[in-house]
Coordinates of C-alpha atoms in Angstrom, one line a residue:
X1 CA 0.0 0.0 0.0
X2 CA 1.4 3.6 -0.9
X3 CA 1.9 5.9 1.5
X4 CA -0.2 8.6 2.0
X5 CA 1.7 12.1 1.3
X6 CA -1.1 14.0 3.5
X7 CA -0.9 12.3 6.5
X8 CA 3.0 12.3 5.8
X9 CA 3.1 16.2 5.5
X10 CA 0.9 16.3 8.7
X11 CA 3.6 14.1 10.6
X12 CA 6.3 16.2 9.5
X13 CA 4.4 19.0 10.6
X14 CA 3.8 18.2 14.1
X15 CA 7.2 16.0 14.6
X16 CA 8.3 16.7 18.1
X17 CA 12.7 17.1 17.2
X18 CA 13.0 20.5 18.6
X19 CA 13.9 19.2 22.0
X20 CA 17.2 17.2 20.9
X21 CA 17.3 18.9 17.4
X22 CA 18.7 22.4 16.4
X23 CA 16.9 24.6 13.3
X24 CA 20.5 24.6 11.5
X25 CA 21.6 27.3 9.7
X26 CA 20.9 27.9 5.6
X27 CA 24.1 30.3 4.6
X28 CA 24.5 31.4 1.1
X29 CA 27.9 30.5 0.4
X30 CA 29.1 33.7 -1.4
X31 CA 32.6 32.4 -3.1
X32 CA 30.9 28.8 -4.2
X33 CA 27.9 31.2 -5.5
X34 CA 30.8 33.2 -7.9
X35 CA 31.8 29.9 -8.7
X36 CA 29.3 27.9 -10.2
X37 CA 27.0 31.1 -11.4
X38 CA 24.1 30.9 -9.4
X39 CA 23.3 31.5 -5.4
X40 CA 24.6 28.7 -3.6
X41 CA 22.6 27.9 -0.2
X42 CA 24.2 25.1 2.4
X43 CA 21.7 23.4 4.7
X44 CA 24.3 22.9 7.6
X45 CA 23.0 19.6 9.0
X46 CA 26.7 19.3 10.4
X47 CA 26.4 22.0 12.9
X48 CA 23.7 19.2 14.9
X49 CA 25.1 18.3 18.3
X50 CA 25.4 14.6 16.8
X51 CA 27.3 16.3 13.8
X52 CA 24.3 15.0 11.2
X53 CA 20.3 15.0 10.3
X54 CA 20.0 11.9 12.0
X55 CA 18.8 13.0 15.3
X56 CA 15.6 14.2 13.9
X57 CA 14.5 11.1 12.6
X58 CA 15.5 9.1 15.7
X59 CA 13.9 11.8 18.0
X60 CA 10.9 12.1 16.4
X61 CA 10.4 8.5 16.9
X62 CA 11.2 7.9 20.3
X63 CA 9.3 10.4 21.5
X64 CA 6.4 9.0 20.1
X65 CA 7.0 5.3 21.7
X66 CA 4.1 4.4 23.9
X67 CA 5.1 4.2 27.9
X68 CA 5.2 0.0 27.3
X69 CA 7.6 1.0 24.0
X70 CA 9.7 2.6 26.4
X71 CA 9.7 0.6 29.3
X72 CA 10.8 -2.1 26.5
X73 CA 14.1 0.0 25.6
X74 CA 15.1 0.4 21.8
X75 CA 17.8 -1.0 19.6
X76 CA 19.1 -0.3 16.7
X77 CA 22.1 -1.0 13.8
X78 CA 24.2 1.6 12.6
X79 CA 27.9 2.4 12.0
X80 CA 27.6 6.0 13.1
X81 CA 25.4 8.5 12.3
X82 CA 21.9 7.0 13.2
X83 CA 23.3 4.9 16.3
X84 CA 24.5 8.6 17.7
X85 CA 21.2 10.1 17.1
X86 CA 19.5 7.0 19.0
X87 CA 21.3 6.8 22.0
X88 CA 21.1 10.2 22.4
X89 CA 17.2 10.5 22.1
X90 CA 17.0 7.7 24.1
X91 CA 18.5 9.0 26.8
X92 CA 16.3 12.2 27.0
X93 CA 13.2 10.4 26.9
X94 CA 14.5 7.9 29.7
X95 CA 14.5 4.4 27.6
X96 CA 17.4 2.4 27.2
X97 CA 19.3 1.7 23.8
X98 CA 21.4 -0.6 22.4
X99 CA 23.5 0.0 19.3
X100 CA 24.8 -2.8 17.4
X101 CA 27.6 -2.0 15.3
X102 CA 30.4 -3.5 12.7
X103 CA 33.5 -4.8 14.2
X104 CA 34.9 -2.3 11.6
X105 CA 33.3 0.5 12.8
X106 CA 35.9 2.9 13.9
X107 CA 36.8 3.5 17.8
X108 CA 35.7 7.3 18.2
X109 CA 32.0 6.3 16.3
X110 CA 31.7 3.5 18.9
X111 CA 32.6 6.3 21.8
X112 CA 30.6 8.7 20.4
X113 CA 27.3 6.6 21.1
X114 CA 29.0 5.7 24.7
X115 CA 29.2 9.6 25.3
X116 CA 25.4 9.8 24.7
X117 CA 24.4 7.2 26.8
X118 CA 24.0 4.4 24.6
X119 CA 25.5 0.8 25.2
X120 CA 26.8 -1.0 22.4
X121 CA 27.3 -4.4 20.9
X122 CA 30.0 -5.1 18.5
X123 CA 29.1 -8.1 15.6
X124 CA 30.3 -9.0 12.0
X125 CA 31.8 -7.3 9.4
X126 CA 29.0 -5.3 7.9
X127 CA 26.1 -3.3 8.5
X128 CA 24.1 -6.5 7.5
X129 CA 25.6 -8.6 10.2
X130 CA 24.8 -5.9 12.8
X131 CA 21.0 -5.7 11.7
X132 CA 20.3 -8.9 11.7
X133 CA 22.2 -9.0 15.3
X134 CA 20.0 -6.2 16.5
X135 CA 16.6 -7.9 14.8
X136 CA 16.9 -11.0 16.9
X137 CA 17.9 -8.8 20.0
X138 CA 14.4 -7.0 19.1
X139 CA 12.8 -10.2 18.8
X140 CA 14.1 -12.1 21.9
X141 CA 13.8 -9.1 24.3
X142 CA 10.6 -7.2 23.0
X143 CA 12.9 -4.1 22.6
X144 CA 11.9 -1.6 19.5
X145 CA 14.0 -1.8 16.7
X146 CA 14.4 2.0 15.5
X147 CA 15.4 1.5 11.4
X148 CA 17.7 4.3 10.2
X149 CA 15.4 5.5 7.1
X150 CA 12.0 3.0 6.2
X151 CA 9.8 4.4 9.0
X152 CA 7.4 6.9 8.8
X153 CA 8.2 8.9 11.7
X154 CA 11.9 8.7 11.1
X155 CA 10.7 10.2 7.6
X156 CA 8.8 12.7 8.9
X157 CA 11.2 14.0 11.7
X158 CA 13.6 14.0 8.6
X159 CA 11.0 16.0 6.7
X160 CA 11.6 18.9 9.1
X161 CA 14.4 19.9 7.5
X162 CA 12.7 20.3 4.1
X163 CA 10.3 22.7 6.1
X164 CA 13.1 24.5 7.2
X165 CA 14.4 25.5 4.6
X166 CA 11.4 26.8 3.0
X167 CA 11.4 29.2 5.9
X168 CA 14.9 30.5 5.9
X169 CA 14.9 30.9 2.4
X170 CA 14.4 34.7 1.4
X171 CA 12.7 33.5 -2.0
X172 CA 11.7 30.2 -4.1
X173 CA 14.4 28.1 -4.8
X174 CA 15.3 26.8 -8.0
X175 CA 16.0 23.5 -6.8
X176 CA 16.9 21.6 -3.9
X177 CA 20.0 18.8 -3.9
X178 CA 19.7 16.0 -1.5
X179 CA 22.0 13.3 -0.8
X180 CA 20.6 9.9 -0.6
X181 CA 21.3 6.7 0.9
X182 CA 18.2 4.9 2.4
X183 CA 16.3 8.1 1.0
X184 CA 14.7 9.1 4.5
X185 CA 15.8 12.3 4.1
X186 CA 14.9 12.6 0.3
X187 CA 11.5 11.3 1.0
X188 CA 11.0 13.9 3.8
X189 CA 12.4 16.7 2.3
X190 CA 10.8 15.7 -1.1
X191 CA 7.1 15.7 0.7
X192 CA 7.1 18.7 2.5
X193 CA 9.0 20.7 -0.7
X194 CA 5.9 19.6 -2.8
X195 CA 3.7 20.3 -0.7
X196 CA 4.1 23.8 -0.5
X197 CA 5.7 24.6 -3.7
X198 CA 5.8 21.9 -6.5
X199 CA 8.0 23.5 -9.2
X200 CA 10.9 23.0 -6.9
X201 CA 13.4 20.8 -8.2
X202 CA 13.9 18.0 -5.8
X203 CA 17.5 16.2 -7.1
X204 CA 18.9 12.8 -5.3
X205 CA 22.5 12.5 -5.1
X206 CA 24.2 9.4 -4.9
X207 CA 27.7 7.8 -4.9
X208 CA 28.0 6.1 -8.5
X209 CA 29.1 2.7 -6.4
X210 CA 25.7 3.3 -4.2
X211 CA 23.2 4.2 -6.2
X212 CA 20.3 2.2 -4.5
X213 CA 17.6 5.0 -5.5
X214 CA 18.5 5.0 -8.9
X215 CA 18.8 1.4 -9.5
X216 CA 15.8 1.1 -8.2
X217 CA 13.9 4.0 -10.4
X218 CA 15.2 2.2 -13.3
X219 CA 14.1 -1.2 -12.1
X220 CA 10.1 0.0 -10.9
X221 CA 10.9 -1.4 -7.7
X222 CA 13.3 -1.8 -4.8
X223 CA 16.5 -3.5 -5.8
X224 CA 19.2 -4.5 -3.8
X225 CA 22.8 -4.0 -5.3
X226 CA 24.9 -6.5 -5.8
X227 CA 27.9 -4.5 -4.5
X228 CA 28.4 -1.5 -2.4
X229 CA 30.9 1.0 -2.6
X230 CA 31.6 1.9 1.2
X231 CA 33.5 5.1 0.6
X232 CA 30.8 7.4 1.5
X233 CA 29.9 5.2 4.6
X234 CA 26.8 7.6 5.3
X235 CA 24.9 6.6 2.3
X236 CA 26.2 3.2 1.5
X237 CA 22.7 1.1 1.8
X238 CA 22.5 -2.0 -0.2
X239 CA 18.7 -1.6 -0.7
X240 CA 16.7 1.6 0.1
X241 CA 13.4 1.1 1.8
X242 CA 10.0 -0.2 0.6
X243 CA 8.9 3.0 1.6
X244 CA 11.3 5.4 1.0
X245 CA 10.9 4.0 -2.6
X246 CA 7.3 4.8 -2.8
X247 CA 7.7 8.1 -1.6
X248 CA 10.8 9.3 -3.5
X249 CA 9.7 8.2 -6.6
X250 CA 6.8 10.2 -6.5
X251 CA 8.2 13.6 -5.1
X252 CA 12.3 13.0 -6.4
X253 CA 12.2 14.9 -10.1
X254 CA 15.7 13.2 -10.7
X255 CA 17.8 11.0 -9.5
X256 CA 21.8 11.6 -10.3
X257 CA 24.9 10.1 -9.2
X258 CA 29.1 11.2 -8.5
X259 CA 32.0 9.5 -8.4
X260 CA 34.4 9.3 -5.2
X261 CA 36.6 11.8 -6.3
X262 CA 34.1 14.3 -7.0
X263 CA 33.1 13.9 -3.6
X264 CA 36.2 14.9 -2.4
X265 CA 36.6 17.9 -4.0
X266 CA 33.1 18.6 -2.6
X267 CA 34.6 18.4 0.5
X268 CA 37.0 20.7 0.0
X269 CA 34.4 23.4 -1.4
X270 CA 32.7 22.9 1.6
X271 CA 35.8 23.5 3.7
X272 CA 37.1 26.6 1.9
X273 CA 33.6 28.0 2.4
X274 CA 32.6 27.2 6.0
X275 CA 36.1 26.1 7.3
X276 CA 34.2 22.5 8.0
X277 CA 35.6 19.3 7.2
X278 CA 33.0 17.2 7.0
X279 CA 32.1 13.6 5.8
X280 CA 31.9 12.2 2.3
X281 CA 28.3 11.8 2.5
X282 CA 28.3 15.8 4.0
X283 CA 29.3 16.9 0.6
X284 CA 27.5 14.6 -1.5
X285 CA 24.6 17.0 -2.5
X286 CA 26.8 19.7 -3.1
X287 CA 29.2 17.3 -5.7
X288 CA 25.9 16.7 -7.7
X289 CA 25.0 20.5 -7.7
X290 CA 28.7 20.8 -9.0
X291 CA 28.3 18.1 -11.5
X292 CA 25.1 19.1 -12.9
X293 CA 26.6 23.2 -13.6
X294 CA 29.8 21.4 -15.4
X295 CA 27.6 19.7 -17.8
X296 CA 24.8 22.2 -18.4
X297 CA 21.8 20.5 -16.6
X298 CA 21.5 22.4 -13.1
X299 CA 18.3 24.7 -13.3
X300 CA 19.3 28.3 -13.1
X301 CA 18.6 30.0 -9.9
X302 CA 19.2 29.9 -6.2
X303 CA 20.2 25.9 -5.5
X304 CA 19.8 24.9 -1.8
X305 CA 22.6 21.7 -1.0
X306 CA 22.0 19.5 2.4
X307 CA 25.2 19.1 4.3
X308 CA 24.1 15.9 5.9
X309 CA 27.3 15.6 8.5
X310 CA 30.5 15.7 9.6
X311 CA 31.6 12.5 11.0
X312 CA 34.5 11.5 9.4
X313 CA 37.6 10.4 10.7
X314 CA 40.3 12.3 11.3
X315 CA 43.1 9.5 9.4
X316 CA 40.3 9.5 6.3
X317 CA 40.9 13.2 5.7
X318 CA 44.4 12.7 4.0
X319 CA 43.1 10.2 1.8
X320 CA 40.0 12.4 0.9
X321 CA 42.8 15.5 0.5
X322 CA 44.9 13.6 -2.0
X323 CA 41.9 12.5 -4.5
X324 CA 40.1 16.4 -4.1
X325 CA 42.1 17.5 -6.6
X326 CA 41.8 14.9 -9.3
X327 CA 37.6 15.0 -8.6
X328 CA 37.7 19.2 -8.9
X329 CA 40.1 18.5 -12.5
X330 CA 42.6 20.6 -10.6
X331 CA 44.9 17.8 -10.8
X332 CA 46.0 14.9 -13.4
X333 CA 47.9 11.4 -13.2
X334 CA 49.5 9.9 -16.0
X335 CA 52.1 7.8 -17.2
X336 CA 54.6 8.1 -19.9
X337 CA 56.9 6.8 -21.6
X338 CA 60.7 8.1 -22.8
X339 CA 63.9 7.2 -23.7
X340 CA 66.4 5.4 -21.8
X341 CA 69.3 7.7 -22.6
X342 CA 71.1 10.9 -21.3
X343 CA 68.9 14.2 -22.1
X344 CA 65.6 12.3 -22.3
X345 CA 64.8 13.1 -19.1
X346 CA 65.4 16.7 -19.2
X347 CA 63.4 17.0 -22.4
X348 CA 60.4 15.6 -20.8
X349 CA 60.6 18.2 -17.9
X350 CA 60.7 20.8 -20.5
X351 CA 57.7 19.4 -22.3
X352 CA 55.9 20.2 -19.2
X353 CA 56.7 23.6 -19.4
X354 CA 56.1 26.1 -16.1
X355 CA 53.3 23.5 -14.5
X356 CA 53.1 22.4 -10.8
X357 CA 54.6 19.1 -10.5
X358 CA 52.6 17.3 -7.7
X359 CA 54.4 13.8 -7.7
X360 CA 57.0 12.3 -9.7
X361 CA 57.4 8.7 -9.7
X362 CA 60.8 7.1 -11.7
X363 CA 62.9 4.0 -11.4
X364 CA 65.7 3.0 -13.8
X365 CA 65.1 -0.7 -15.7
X366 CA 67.3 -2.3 -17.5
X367 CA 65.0 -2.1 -20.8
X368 CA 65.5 0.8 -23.4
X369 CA 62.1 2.8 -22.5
X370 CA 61.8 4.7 -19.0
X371 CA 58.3 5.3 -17.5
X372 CA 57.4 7.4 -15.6
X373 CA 54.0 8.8 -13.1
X374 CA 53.3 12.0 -13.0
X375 CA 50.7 14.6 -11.4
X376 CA 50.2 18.3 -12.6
X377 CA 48.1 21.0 -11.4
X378 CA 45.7 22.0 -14.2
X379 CA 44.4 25.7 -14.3
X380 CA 41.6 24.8 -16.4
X381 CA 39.4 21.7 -17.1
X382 CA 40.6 22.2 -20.8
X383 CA 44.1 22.1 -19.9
X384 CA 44.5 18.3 -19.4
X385 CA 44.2 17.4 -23.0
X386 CA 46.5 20.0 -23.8
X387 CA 49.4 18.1 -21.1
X388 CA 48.6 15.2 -23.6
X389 CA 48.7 17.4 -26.6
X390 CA 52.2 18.7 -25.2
X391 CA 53.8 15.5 -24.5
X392 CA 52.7 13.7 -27.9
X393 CA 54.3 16.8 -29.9
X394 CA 57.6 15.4 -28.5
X395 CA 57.2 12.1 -29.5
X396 CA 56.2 11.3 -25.9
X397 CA 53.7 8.1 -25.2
X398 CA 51.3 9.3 -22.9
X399 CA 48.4 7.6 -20.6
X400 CA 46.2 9.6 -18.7
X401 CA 45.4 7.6 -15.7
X402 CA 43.1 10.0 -13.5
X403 CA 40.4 8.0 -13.4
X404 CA 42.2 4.6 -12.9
X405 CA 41.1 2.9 -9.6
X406 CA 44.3 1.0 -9.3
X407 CA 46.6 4.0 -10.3
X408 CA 45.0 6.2 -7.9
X409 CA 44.6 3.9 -5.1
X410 CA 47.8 1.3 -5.2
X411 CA 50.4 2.7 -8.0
X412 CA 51.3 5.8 -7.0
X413 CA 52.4 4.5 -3.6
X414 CA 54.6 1.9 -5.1
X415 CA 56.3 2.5 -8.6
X416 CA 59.5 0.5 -7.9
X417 CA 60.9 -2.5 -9.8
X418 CA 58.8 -4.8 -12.0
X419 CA 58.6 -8.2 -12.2
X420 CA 60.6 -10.9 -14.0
X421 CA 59.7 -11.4 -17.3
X422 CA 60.2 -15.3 -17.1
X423 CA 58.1 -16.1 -14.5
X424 CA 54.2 -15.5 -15.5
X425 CA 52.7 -12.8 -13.0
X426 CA 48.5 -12.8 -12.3
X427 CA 47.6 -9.1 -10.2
X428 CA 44.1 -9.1 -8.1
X429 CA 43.2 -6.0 -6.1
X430 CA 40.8 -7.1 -3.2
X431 CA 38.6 -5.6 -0.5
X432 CA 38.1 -6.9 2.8
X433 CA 36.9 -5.8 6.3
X434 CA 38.5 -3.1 8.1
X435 CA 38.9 -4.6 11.6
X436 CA 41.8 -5.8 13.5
X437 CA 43.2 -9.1 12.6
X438 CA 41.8 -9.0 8.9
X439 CA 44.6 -7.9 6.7
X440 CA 46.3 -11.5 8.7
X441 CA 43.3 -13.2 7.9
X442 CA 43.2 -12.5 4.5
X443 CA 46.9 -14.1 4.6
X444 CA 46.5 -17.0 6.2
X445 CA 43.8 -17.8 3.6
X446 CA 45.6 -17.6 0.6
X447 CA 47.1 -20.5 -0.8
X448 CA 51.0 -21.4 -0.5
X449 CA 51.6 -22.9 -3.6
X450 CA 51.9 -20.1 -5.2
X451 CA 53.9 -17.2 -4.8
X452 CA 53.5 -13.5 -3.5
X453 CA 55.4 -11.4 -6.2
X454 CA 53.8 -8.2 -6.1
X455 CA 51.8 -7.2 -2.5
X456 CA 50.2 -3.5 -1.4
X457 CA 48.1 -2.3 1.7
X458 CA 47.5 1.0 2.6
X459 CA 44.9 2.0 5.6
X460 CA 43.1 5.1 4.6
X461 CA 40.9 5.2 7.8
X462 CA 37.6 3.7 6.0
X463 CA 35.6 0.3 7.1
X464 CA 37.2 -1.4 4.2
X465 CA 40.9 -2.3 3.4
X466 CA 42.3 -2.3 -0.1
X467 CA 44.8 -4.7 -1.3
X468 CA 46.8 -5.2 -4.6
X469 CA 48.3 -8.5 -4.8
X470 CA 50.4 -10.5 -7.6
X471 CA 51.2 -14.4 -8.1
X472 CA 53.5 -16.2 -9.5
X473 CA 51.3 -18.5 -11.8
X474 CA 52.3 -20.8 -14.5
X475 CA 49.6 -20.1 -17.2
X476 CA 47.9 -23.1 -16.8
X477 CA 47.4 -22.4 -13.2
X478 CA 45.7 -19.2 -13.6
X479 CA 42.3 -21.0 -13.4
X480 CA 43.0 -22.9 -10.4
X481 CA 44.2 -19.5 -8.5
X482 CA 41.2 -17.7 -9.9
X483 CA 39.1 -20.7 -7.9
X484 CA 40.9 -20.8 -4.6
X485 CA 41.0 -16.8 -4.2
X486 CA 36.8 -17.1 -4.7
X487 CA 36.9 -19.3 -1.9
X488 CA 38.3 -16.7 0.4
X489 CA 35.2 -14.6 -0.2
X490 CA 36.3 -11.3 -0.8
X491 CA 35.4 -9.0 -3.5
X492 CA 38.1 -9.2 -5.8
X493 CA 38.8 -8.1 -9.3
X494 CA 41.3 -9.2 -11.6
X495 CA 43.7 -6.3 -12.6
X496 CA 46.4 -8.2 -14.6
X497 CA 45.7 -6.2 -17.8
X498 CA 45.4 -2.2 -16.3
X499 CA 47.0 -0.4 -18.2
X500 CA 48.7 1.5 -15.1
X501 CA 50.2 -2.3 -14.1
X502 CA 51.5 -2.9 -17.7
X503 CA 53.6 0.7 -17.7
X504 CA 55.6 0.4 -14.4
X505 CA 54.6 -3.3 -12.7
X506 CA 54.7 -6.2 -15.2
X507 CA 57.4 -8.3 -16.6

């Protein structure tokens, strides 16, 4: 059965999140206005007390738990955000909560629910595993399991912000850009928006690795992903909710979607405008906005962004630093490939003329042909074909590799030696669960008959680990490699043809 967007309005109207909440800020961000050509408004959901939108939803319902409900306690699953925003209104309305969380879920997130009076319980590697924990804790101890975005008063107290905005804002706004995960927010924004004024563009913002909503537009129903892309932990929901679904469909006008790195850079225009670091999900909206003006489609007129939160870790931030720059086009990586002879070098620099340098990555070999991996600053989104344009004048092979995942992620911590060209080499990258113990796990599991050439781990503060790995494999091997690594079960893709691997890595 549909939801009924009446009754939903008049929830969001009378939600009681004023005791826990705050009515957050909407500034007009006057240098990100100059920017992109249009005024610029950020919801600053990041200045809660819980550092997100959360708390509205999770106030709004406990407050309306009946006296048994309470007497009961409430549980829920989360990995941050939501589990803050329950402990938190459980302790003001005097009912007991219990978060279950990952085993990845980083210390100060696990603290932070602590601090606000919530007790929590520590199971599997995934969000999944912790629901399904905190379900059968529900189930055994009559406790009310608070879900993080398919409830109607979770919707609703999420609606308030969409009300608030309307109010702050000195006229109609062009559009409205919110990011979306489990789409409670969307769906509450989106009702109350629509409500009162229905040629407001309401735009959905996902991750391209996350992209539940859209998925499931495309599909006419819910649809759970096959994979998730965890990097904007604040969104990253396999499958949003039966009702969520039914309400964004109806008040969303599109649904759009960004990669990692232009979430980064988001992060960094919401930093140089509010002097806020906040979380990849924070800045999510605001990359779409972004995206949309580079490619012509964002609807002229004043644009109102949600800045959803600011919990991020403080060990993330370098990793989010370092890929900024390639997701604004300040900033490309690519290989290329000279001579092995005195002078060569020195003509390459000159090729790159009076640009920034940002890393420079070179090892002798004993073959003929040196290659090498480069950053430069760009000035202009135009300028990066001209770098190509520039080297391939002087006879230069050039790859541009900004967009690689392996490149970005594994080679440009590691250009070094390369492997022997006698002994057959297979690459996989892998992902596996951040949590102590895992990266040893993930060794004891592999297989000694065949041979680690080639290995790369680097933490970057995130609920997932990333490894590149090689093997020694005799061709007709491969196969039973390829079957053994399956067994492990960890995502894994195999990398043995990127081109990034083939310039500085393979025999």
């Amino acid at each position: 059965m549909s939801v009924n967007l009446s009754d939903l309005k008049a929830r969001i109207e009378a939600a009681d999140v004023y005791a826990l909440a705050k009515r957050t800020p909407l500034e007009l961000a006057k240098g990100l206005s100059a920017q992109l050509g249009r005024n610029v408004w950020l919801k600053r959901e990041d200045l809660q007390d819980v550092f997100s939108f959360k708390i509205r939803g999770a106030a709004n319902r406990i407050s309306n738990l009946t006296d048994d409900e309470k007497a009961r306690g409430v549980c829920a699953a989360s990995a941050g955000n939501h589990a803050q925003g329950v402990a938190a209104s459980a302790a003001h309305y005097g009912t007991k909560a219990v978060i279950f969380m990952p085993i990845t879920t980083p210390p100060i997130k696990v603290e932070a629910v602590h601090a606000r009076g919530g007790e929590t319980r520590l199971v599997g590697d995934s969000y999944d595993a912790a629901c399904d924990a905190a379900l059968e804790y529900a189930r055994k101890t009559g406790a009310v399991f608070v879900h993080p975005f398919d409830e109607i008063d979770v919707i609703a107290g999420q609606g308030t912000v969409g009300k608030e905005i309307l109010e702050q804002m000195p006229r109609t706004p062009a559009a409205i850009y919110v990011c979306t995960g489990g789409g409670g927010l969307l769906s509450g924004i989106g009702t109350w928006v629509k409500s009162q004024s229905p040629n407001i563009k309401i735009i959905a913002v996902e991750p391209s690795g996350a992209a539940t909503f859209k998925t499931s537009l495309e599909a006419g129903a819910p649809t759970a992903l096959n994979e998730v892309d965890k990097f904007a932990d604040g969104v990253a929901v396999k499958m949003i909710g039966s009702n969520t679904f039914d309400i964004a469909s109806r008040v969303a006008d599109l649904a759009i979607t960004v990669s990692n790195d232009e979430i980064c850079a988001a992060v960094k225009d919401v930093f140089e405008a509010t002097r806020t670091v906040v979380e990849p999900a924070g800045a999510l909206a605001l990359a779409g906005l972004i995206a949309q003006v580079r490619d012509g489609t964002a609807p002229d007129g004043d644009c109102v962004v949600t800045i959803s939160g600011a919990n991020v870790n403080f060990d993330r931030i370098g990793h989010i630093v370092e890929r900024a720059e390639l997701g604004a086009g300040g900033e490309m990586l690519f290989a290329a490939t000279i001579p092995e002879r005195p002078g060569a070098f020195l003509n390459f620099c000159r090729a790159l003329g009076s640009r920034a340098v940002t890393e420079f990555n070179y090892r002798f070999t004993e073959s003929d042909a040196a290659h090498v991996l480069v950053g430069v600053k760009l000035s202009t989104m135009d300028e990066r074909q001209q770098v190509l344009s520039d080297m391939q004048a002087e006879g230069i092979e050039v790859s541009d590799l900004s967009h690689d995942r392996l490149a970005k992620r594994h080679l440009r911590h590691m250009v070094g030696g390369r492997a022997s060209a006698d002994i057959p080499e297979v690459l996989y990258r892998f992902e596996f669960p951040e949590r102590p113990g895992a990266l040893t796990d993930f060794l004891i599991n592999l297989d000694s008959r065949w041979n680690i050439s080639l290995f790369h781990y680097r933490n970057h503060g995130s609920s997932e680990g990333h490894v590149l790995c090689g093997f020694q494999v005799p061709d007709d091997n491969a196969d039973a490699l390829h079957d053994q690594l399956s067994k492990i079960g960890y995502p894994m893709t195999l990398e043995t043809d990127n081109i990034a691997y083939r310039y500085f890595l393979s025999g």
